[in-house]
Tab-separated table of N, CA and C in Angstrom:
chain	number	residue	atom	x	y	z
A	1	MET	N	143.868	94.913	58.778
A	1	MET	CA	143.091	93.854	60.052
A	1	MET	C	143.856	92.790	60.027
A	2	SER	N	144.843	92.297	59.725
A	2	SER	CA	144.578	90.909	59.713
A	2	SER	C	145.637	90.622	61.629
A	3	GLY	N	145.684	92.405	62.116
A	3	GLY	CA	146.072	91.406	63.221
A	3	GLY	C	145.074	91.441	63.863
A	4	SER	N	144.008	91.635	63.995
A	4	SER	CA	142.635	91.451	64.667
A	4	SER	C	142.167	90.248	64.265
A	5	MET	N	142.263	89.511	63.301
A	5	MET	CA	141.016	88.653	62.236
A	5	MET	C	142.263	87.638	63.277
A	6	THR	N	140.830	86.402	63.047
A	6	THR	CA	141.605	85.243	63.657
A	6	THR	C	140.830	83.974	61.976
A	7	GLY	N	141.993	82.945	62.025
A	7	GLY	CA	142.010	82.295	61.413
A	7	GLY	C	140.996	80.937	61.580
A	8	VAL	N	140.689	80.839	60.516
A	8	VAL	CA	139.454	79.783	61.064
A	8	VAL	C	139.502	78.702	59.089
A	9	GLU	N	139.169	77.296	59.488
A	9	GLU	CA	138.894	76.448	57.786
A	9	GLU	C	137.690	75.584	58.686
A	10	LEU	N	136.955	75.383	58.212
A	10	LEU	CA	135.494	74.700	58.594
A	10	LEU	C	135.691	73.768	57.223
A	11	ARG	N	135.190	72.651	58.090
A	11	ARG	CA	135.463	71.169	57.278
A	11	ARG	C	134.010	70.500	57.781
A	12	GLU	N	133.187	69.785	56.109
A	12	GLU	CA	132.544	68.782	56.154
A	12	GLU	C	133.854	67.215	55.354
A	13	GLY	N	133.593	66.545	57.010
A	13	GLY	CA	134.352	65.754	56.295
A	13	GLY	C	135.609	65.817	55.960
A	14	GLU	N	136.093	65.397	54.419
A	14	GLU	CA	137.385	65.761	54.291
A	14	GLU	C	136.941	66.889	53.194
A	15	ASP	N	135.954	67.842	52.948
A	15	ASP	CA	135.800	68.814	52.641
A	15	ASP	C	135.545	69.330	52.704
A	16	ILE	N	136.441	71.204	52.494
A	16	ILE	CA	136.777	72.421	53.015
A	16	ILE	C	135.862	73.425	52.617
A	17	LEU	N	135.075	73.651	53.706
A	17	LEU	CA	133.707	74.672	53.634
A	17	LEU	C	134.077	76.277	53.284
A	18	PHE	N	135.233	76.234	54.445
A	18	PHE	CA	135.724	77.440	54.309
A	18	PHE	C	137.099	78.181	54.842
A	19	ARG	N	137.653	78.343	54.102
A	19	ARG	CA	138.758	78.783	54.618
A	19	ARG	C	139.299	80.331	54.704
A	20	GLY	N	139.500	80.771	55.641
A	20	GLY	CA	140.316	82.432	56.118
A	20	GLY	C	140.196	82.594	57.218
A	21	GLY	N	140.165	83.953	57.306
A	21	GLY	CA	140.139	84.936	58.122
A	21	GLY	C	138.783	85.527	58.621
A	22	VAL	N	138.431	85.242	60.139
A	22	VAL	CA	137.516	86.064	60.247
A	22	VAL	C	137.398	87.531	61.528
A	23	LEU	N	136.743	88.599	61.030
A	23	LEU	CA	137.411	89.637	61.679
A	23	LEU	C	135.553	90.034	63.305
A	24	ASP	N	135.674	89.128	64.276
A	24	ASP	CA	134.897	89.676	64.992
A	24	ASP	C	134.347	91.183	65.936
A	25	LEU	N	133.280	91.790	65.419
A	25	LEU	CA	133.119	93.139	65.039
A	25	LEU	C	131.624	93.010	66.072
A	26	GLY	N	131.989	91.905	67.413
A	26	GLY	CA	130.322	91.741	68.299
A	26	GLY	C	129.320	91.340	68.084
A	27	ASP	N	128.582	91.827	67.399
A	27	ASP	CA	127.701	91.418	67.077
A	27	ASP	C	127.352	90.130	65.544
A	28	PHE	N	128.693	90.954	64.981
A	28	PHE	CA	128.536	90.542	63.597
A	28	PHE	C	129.640	90.259	63.466
A	29	TYR	N	130.478	89.286	62.537
A	29	TYR	CA	131.470	88.866	61.409
A	29	TYR	C	131.696	88.888	60.434
A	30	TRP	N	132.843	89.356	60.486
A	30	TRP	CA	132.971	89.460	58.660
A	30	TRP	C	134.247	88.717	58.258
A	31	LEU	N	133.826	87.190	56.851
A	31	LEU	CA	134.527	86.677	56.667
A	31	LEU	C	135.162	86.677	55.528
A	32	TYR	N	136.183	86.152	55.752
A	32	TYR	CA	137.245	87.030	54.154
A	32	TYR	C	138.226	85.675	53.884
A	33	SER	N	138.086	85.092	52.532
A	33	SER	CA	138.623	83.939	52.298
A	33	SER	C	139.666	83.887	52.096
A	34	GLU	N	140.705	82.646	52.086
A	34	GLU	CA	142.535	82.968	51.970
A	34	GLU	C	142.710	83.480	51.028
A	35	ASP	N	141.703	83.345	50.049
A	35	ASP	CA	142.783	84.163	48.566
A	35	ASP	C	141.849	86.082	48.578
A	36	GLY	N	141.649	86.787	49.889
A	36	GLY	CA	141.123	87.741	50.203
A	36	GLY	C	140.132	88.726	49.858
A	37	THR	N	139.179	87.684	49.314
A	37	THR	CA	137.811	87.921	48.891
A	37	THR	C	137.067	87.398	49.902
A	38	ASP	N	135.913	88.780	49.937
A	38	ASP	CA	133.982	89.150	51.209
A	38	ASP	C	134.213	87.770	50.792
A	39	HIS	N	133.509	87.083	52.087
A	39	HIS	CA	132.838	85.698	52.204
A	39	HIS	C	131.377	85.764	52.471
A	40	ASN	N	130.742	87.472	52.832
A	40	ASN	CA	129.961	87.111	54.267
A	40	ASN	C	128.754	87.504	53.038
A	41	PHE	N	128.532	88.462	51.814
A	41	PHE	CA	127.610	88.056	50.682
A	41	PHE	C	127.032	87.635	49.824
A	42	GLY	N	126.376	85.883	50.449
A	42	GLY	CA	126.215	84.918	48.730
A	42	GLY	C	125.511	85.749	48.073
A	43	VAL	N	125.485	86.077	47.648
A	43	VAL	CA	124.287	86.346	46.201
A	43	VAL	C	123.387	84.494	45.818
A	44	THR	N	122.253	85.140	46.068
A	44	THR	CA	121.763	83.375	45.367
A	44	THR	C	120.535	83.834	44.648
A	45	VAL	N	120.341	82.435	43.245
A	45	VAL	CA	119.407	83.027	42.661
A	45	VAL	C	118.900	81.889	42.743
A	46	THR	N	117.458	82.083	42.594
A	46	THR	CA	115.851	80.718	43.031
A	46	THR	C	115.142	80.902	41.749
A	47	THR	N	115.181	79.208	40.819
A	47	THR	CA	114.633	79.174	39.588
A	47	THR	C	113.412	79.747	39.709
A	48	GLY	N	112.701	79.369	38.847
A	48	GLY	CA	111.167	78.526	39.107
A	48	GLY	C	110.649	77.695	39.829
A	49	ASP	N	111.418	76.583	39.500
A	49	ASP	CA	112.036	74.841	39.656
A	49	ASP	C	111.324	75.433	41.375
A	50	GLY	N	112.610	76.055	41.906
A	50	GLY	CA	112.897	75.827	43.674
A	50	GLY	C	114.217	75.878	43.285
A	51	ARG	N	115.373	75.130	42.133
A	51	ARG	CA	116.712	74.678	42.421
A	51	ARG	C	117.579	76.523	42.965
A	52	VAL	N	118.034	76.057	43.664
A	52	VAL	CA	118.743	77.383	44.161
A	52	VAL	C	120.366	77.211	43.355
A	53	TYR	N	120.984	78.721	43.031
A	53	TYR	CA	121.967	78.468	42.269
A	53	TYR	C	123.384	79.743	43.377
A	54	ASP	N	124.216	79.561	42.993
A	54	ASP	CA	124.758	80.812	43.531
A	54	ASP	C	126.025	81.354	42.490
A	55	ALA	N	126.177	82.876	43.179
A	55	ALA	CA	126.512	84.099	42.015
A	55	ALA	C	127.745	83.124	40.743
A	56	ASP	N	127.872	82.222	40.731
A	56	ASP	CA	128.714	81.320	39.892
A	56	ASP	C	127.735	80.812	39.219
A	57	GLY	N	126.561	80.093	39.137
A	57	GLY	CA	126.020	79.300	38.495
A	57	GLY	C	126.006	78.507	39.256
A	58	ASN	N	126.861	77.522	40.378
A	58	ASN	CA	127.131	76.097	41.205
A	58	ASN	C	125.574	75.816	41.819
A	59	PRO	N	125.034	74.840	42.080
A	59	PRO	CA	124.096	74.303	42.779
A	59	PRO	C	124.046	74.569	44.219
A	60	VAL	N	123.382	74.924	44.638
A	60	VAL	CA	123.501	75.179	46.525
A	60	VAL	C	122.395	74.202	47.194
A	61	ASP	N	122.308	74.104	48.053
A	61	ASP	CA	121.415	73.477	49.353
A	61	ASP	C	121.378	74.454	50.003
A	62	PRO	N	120.120	75.107	49.620
A	62	PRO	CA	119.369	75.697	50.528
A	62	PRO	C	118.796	75.120	52.477
A	63	MET	N	119.389	73.813	52.556
A	63	MET	CA	118.679	73.417	53.611
A	63	MET	C	120.137	73.696	54.506
A	64	LYS	N	121.438	73.413	53.644
A	64	LYS	CA	122.708	73.655	54.248
A	64	LYS	C	123.384	74.875	54.604
A	65	PRO	N	123.699	75.442	56.247
A	65	PRO	CA	124.407	76.157	56.535
A	65	PRO	C	125.743	76.491	55.996
A	66	THR	N	125.521	78.489	56.392
A	66	THR	CA	127.069	78.836	55.235
A	66	THR	C	128.293	78.285	56.821
A	67	ALA	N	129.165	79.381	55.926
A	67	ALA	CA	130.122	79.325	57.135
A	67	ALA	C	129.867	80.291	58.005
A	68	TYR	N	128.947	81.364	57.706
A	68	TYR	CA	128.860	82.516	58.836
A	68	TYR	C	128.176	82.090	60.046
A	69	THR	N	126.982	81.074	59.617
A	69	THR	CA	125.535	80.293	60.079
A	69	THR	C	126.128	79.857	61.353
A	70	ILE	N	127.661	79.055	60.859
A	70	ILE	CA	128.256	78.092	61.501
A	70	ILE	C	129.187	78.603	62.365
A	71	LEU	N	129.551	80.078	62.001
A	71	LEU	CA	130.528	80.309	62.849
A	71	LEU	C	129.795	80.939	63.867
A	72	LYS	N	128.657	81.673	63.871
A	72	LYS	CA	127.546	82.758	64.673
A	72	LYS	C	127.382	81.305	65.903
A	73	LEU	N	126.474	80.179	65.105
A	73	LEU	CA	126.279	79.219	66.172
A	73	LEU	C	127.508	78.740	67.609
A	74	MET	N	128.525	78.307	66.897
A	74	MET	CA	129.902	78.560	67.391
A	74	MET	C	130.249	79.302	68.290
A	75	ASN	N	130.240	80.366	68.320
A	75	ASN	CA	130.352	81.753	69.491
A	75	ASN	C	129.605	82.326	69.873
A	76	GLY	N	128.205	81.511	69.540
A	76	GLY	CA	126.750	82.008	70.118
A	76	GLY	C	127.127	81.615	71.827
A	77	PRO	N	125.680	82.077	72.196
A	77	PRO	CA	125.015	81.748	73.537
A	77	PRO	C	125.452	81.118	73.607
A	78	GLU	N	125.441	80.587	75.051
A	78	GLU	CA	125.620	79.164	75.939
A	78	GLU	C	124.144	78.318	75.418
A	79	LEU	N	124.276	77.288	75.414
A	79	LEU	CA	122.523	76.476	74.636
A	79	LEU	C	122.825	75.502	76.099
A	80	THR	N	121.687	76.292	76.521
A	80	THR	CA	120.650	75.710	77.774
A	80	THR	C	119.761	75.121	77.711
A	81	HIS	N	119.673	74.124	78.751
A	81	HIS	CA	118.239	72.751	78.398
A	81	HIS	C	117.413	73.782	79.069
A	82	LYS	N	116.173	73.418	78.177
A	82	LYS	CA	115.390	73.807	78.980
A	82	LYS	C	113.986	73.044	79.484
A	83	GLY	N	113.414	73.054	80.989
A	83	GLY	CA	112.834	71.651	81.365
A	83	GLY	C	113.182	70.847	82.300
A	84	ILE	N	112.344	70.102	82.865
A	84	ILE	CA	113.297	69.147	84.206
A	84	ILE	C	112.337	67.622	83.345
A	85	GLY	N	113.392	67.017	83.045
A	85	GLY	CA	113.386	65.529	82.230
A	85	GLY	C	112.807	64.760	83.160
A	86	THR	N	112.425	64.623	85.042
A	86	THR	CA	111.882	63.769	85.559
A	86	THR	C	110.569	64.633	85.612
A	87	ALA	N	110.030	65.224	85.818
A	87	ALA	CA	108.678	65.698	85.194
A	87	ALA	C	107.955	65.605	83.875
A	88	TRP	N	108.835	65.550	82.674
A	88	TRP	CA	108.398	65.220	81.778
A	88	TRP	C	108.184	63.679	81.764
A	89	PHE	N	109.208	62.858	81.994
A	89	PHE	CA	108.905	61.429	82.999
A	89	PHE	C	107.145	60.628	83.718
A	90	GLY	N	107.328	62.353	84.234
A	90	GLY	CA	105.850	61.761	85.537
A	90	GLY	C	104.538	61.948	84.871
A	91	ALA	N	105.029	63.078	83.912
A	91	ALA	CA	103.959	63.806	83.188
A	91	ALA	C	103.909	62.249	82.028
A	92	VAL	N	104.257	61.793	81.695
A	92	VAL	CA	104.150	60.625	81.052
A	92	VAL	C	103.386	59.125	81.426
A	93	PHE	N	103.864	59.102	82.259
A	93	PHE	CA	103.844	57.908	83.288
A	93	PHE	C	102.096	57.840	83.597
A	94	THR	N	101.599	59.802	84.446
A	94	THR	CA	99.975	59.865	84.332
A	94	THR	C	99.189	59.525	83.034
A	95	CYS	N	100.270	59.845	81.721
A	95	CYS	CA	99.184	59.371	80.577
A	95	CYS	C	99.066	58.094	80.529
A	96	ILE	N	100.059	57.407	81.118
A	96	ILE	CA	99.759	55.989	80.358
A	96	ILE	C	99.271	55.216	81.495
A	97	LEU	N	98.912	55.301	83.091
A	97	LEU	CA	98.188	55.105	84.030
A	97	LEU	C	96.741	55.388	83.606
A	98	ASN	N	96.578	56.346	82.840
A	98	ASN	CA	95.087	57.134	82.148
A	98	ASN	C	94.936	56.299	80.854
A	99	GLY	N	95.524	56.396	79.779
A	99	GLY	CA	95.241	55.142	78.685
A	99	GLY	C	95.221	54.626	79.343
A	100	ILE	N	95.550	53.154	81.064
A	100	ILE	CA	95.310	52.142	81.095
A	100	ILE	C	94.331	51.777	81.490
A	101	SER	N	93.704	53.152	82.825
A	101	SER	CA	92.367	52.987	83.446
A	101	SER	C	91.784	53.001	82.079
A	102	ILE	N	91.657	54.426	81.307
A	102	ILE	CA	90.409	53.642	79.775
A	102	ILE	C	90.392	52.681	79.487
A	103	LEU	N	91.237	52.323	78.856
A	103	LEU	CA	91.078	51.262	78.398
A	103	LEU	C	90.380	50.110	78.821
A	104	PHE	N	90.846	49.881	80.242
A	104	PHE	CA	90.461	48.816	81.000
A	104	PHE	C	89.734	48.974	82.030
A	105	ALA	N	88.548	50.200	81.739
A	105	ALA	CA	87.585	50.494	82.760
A	105	ALA	C	86.827	48.901	83.422
A	106	ASP	N	85.870	48.351	82.581
A	106	ASP	CA	85.161	47.395	83.333
A	106	ASP	C	85.842	46.694	83.718
A	107	GLU	N	87.546	45.969	83.097
A	107	GLU	CA	88.128	44.613	83.867
A	107	GLU	C	89.189	45.643	85.543
A	108	LEU	N	89.012	46.627	85.025
A	108	LEU	CA	89.495	46.650	86.640
A	108	LEU	C	88.252	47.085	87.923
A	109	PHE	N	87.426	47.659	87.027
A	109	PHE	CA	86.225	47.650	88.015
A	109	PHE	C	85.751	46.107	88.468
A	110	HIS	N	85.833	44.949	87.820
A	110	HIS	CA	85.287	44.217	87.932
A	110	HIS	C	86.671	43.224	89.288
A	111	LEU	N	88.099	43.576	88.648
A	111	LEU	CA	88.946	42.965	89.935
A	111	LEU	C	88.868	43.902	90.967
A	112	ARG	N	88.698	45.183	91.371
A	112	ARG	CA	88.465	45.629	92.500
A	112	ARG	C	87.405	45.206	93.024
A	113	LEU	N	86.404	44.378	92.634
A	113	LEU	CA	84.849	44.106	93.321
A	113	LEU	C	85.630	42.277	93.262
A	114	ALA	N	86.556	41.561	92.815
A	114	ALA	CA	86.553	40.485	93.132
A	114	ALA	C	86.379	39.951	93.863
A	115	PHE	N	87.415	41.112	95.255
A	115	PHE	CA	87.483	40.704	96.772
A	115	PHE	C	86.404	40.812	97.778
A	116	HIS	N	84.978	41.477	97.006
A	116	HIS	CA	83.656	41.689	97.553
A	116	HIS	C	82.618	40.730	97.457
A	117	VAL	N	82.116	40.562	95.684
A	117	VAL	CA	81.407	40.089	95.551
A	117	VAL	C	81.844	38.097	94.828
A	118	ARG	N	80.632	37.485	95.240
A	118	ARG	CA	80.704	36.060	94.741
A	118	ARG	C	80.899	36.412	93.321
A	119	TYR	N	79.474	36.863	92.457
A	119	TYR	CA	79.496	36.364	91.010
A	119	TYR	C	80.141	37.854	90.549
A	120	VAL	N	81.590	38.066	90.197
A	120	VAL	CA	81.816	39.579	89.741
A	120	VAL	C	81.540	39.717	88.804
A	121	ASP	N	81.610	38.809	87.448
A	121	ASP	CA	80.810	38.756	86.216
A	121	ASP	C	79.324	39.267	85.813
A	122	ASP	N	78.491	39.086	86.706
A	122	ASP	CA	77.176	40.134	87.024
A	122	ASP	C	77.061	41.114	87.774
A	123	VAL	N	77.992	41.501	87.953
A	123	VAL	CA	78.049	42.718	88.488
A	123	VAL	C	78.093	44.006	87.476
A	124	GLU	N	76.813	45.108	87.177
A	124	GLU	CA	76.845	46.267	86.195
A	124	GLU	C	77.812	46.935	87.324
A	125	PRO	N	78.206	48.285	86.726
A	125	PRO	CA	78.567	49.278	87.120
A	125	PRO	C	77.820	49.984	86.849
A	126	SER	N	77.128	51.461	88.305
A	126	SER	CA	76.089	52.201	88.441
A	126	SER	C	76.349	53.925	87.941
A	127	GLU	N	75.541	54.315	87.517
A	127	GLU	CA	75.720	55.906	86.619
A	127	GLU	C	76.704	56.417	87.525
A	128	TRP	N	77.455	56.126	89.163
A	128	TRP	CA	78.185	57.199	90.076
A	128	TRP	C	79.129	56.367	89.691
A	129	GLU	N	79.285	54.965	89.215
A	129	GLU	CA	80.555	54.656	88.949
A	129	GLU	C	81.256	55.191	87.321
A	130	ILE	N	80.467	55.150	87.165
A	130	ILE	CA	80.539	56.391	85.224
A	130	ILE	C	80.754	57.245	85.555
A	131	ALA	N	80.194	58.500	86.605
A	131	ALA	CA	80.117	59.226	86.038
A	131	ALA	C	81.728	59.082	87.073
A	132	GLY	N	82.370	58.765	87.558
A	132	GLY	CA	83.245	58.704	88.323
A	132	GLY	C	84.757	58.385	87.270
A	133	ARG	N	84.082	57.652	86.710
A	133	ARG	CA	85.168	57.019	85.568
A	133	ARG	C	86.014	58.559	84.801
A	134	TYR	N	84.509	59.228	84.066
A	134	TYR	CA	84.623	60.022	83.664
A	134	TYR	C	85.448	61.410	84.380
A	135	PHE	N	84.912	61.474	85.311
A	135	PHE	CA	85.717	62.635	86.490
A	135	PHE	C	87.034	62.071	86.600
A	136	SER	N	87.409	61.086	86.794
A	136	SER	CA	88.860	60.533	86.989
A	136	SER	C	90.331	60.719	85.638
A	137	TRP	N	89.082	60.798	85.058
A	137	TRP	CA	89.971	60.481	83.817
A	137	TRP	C	90.226	61.591	82.939
A	138	THR	N	89.354	62.451	83.435
A	138	THR	CA	89.612	64.255	83.144
A	138	THR	C	90.319	64.947	83.868
A	139	VAL	N	90.657	64.468	84.767
A	139	VAL	CA	91.485	65.477	86.568
A	139	VAL	C	92.938	64.609	86.002
A	140	MET	N	92.938	63.646	85.940
A	140	MET	CA	94.408	62.421	85.551
A	140	MET	C	95.183	63.760	83.870
A	141	THR	N	93.659	63.669	83.217
A	141	THR	CA	94.757	64.482	82.096
A	141	THR	C	95.203	65.919	82.423
A	142	MET	N	94.238	66.700	83.304
A	142	MET	CA	94.872	67.604	83.799
A	142	MET	C	95.775	67.967	84.881
A	143	ILE	N	95.892	66.396	84.944
A	143	ILE	CA	97.220	66.926	86.257
A	143	ILE	C	98.680	66.478	85.195
A	144	ALA	N	98.659	65.688	84.325
A	144	ALA	CA	99.702	65.157	83.436
A	144	ALA	C	99.541	66.876	82.481
A	145	LEU	N	98.849	67.787	82.290
A	145	LEU	CA	98.713	68.781	81.545
A	145	LEU	C	99.828	69.778	82.566
A	146	VAL	N	99.431	69.781	83.569
A	146	VAL	CA	99.904	70.412	84.435
A	146	VAL	C	100.852	70.295	85.136
A	147	ILE	N	101.995	69.534	84.866
A	147	ILE	CA	103.194	68.512	85.446
A	147	ILE	C	103.441	68.461	83.839
A	148	PHE	N	103.797	68.791	83.151
A	148	PHE	CA	104.310	68.838	81.087
A	148	PHE	C	104.519	70.444	81.872
A	149	VAL	N	103.673	71.868	81.312
A	149	VAL	CA	103.196	72.916	82.419
A	149	VAL	C	104.944	73.394	82.897
A	150	LEU	N	105.155	72.730	83.883
A	150	LEU	CA	105.770	72.636	85.449
A	150	LEU	C	106.953	72.523	84.801
A	151	GLY	N	106.756	71.248	84.297
A	151	GLY	CA	108.167	70.928	83.757
A	151	GLY	C	108.608	71.256	83.006
A	152	LEU	N	108.252	72.563	81.968
A	152	LEU	CA	108.838	73.545	81.270
A	152	LEU	C	109.521	74.644	81.715
A	153	GLN	N	109.226	74.511	82.691
A	153	GLN	CA	109.662	75.841	83.650
A	153	GLN	C	110.932	75.679	84.492
């Protein structure tokens, strides 16, 4: 089988994670170490306190990927970016505008009326103005949600 195998060496800095041959069987890889042992079936034992050990009793980090996982990811499907970045920025901008309009509702109301009324600080918003604020905040939130969802497609 050595004629159909590919030699591979995986390193993490200066440490060698795996050195040997890989036999590609389509959806599955057989890994053979350079000494000829099968590297596919790594038996691990988890103790009661959560520590993980390999078959030789060496501690194993369960969060570290195995050589098989690394090779599968390297030769796996092409990674694609899902989503549209400009839509995300547009939705975030809409959220920021909505947040500003919520936080500074009275200030924006008085600023809008400053060019029409002499004593703007004495003016109070009507129920229609307050209802319009709540309606616009709800609509802006829905618009941001729609833009976020459309940006995912």
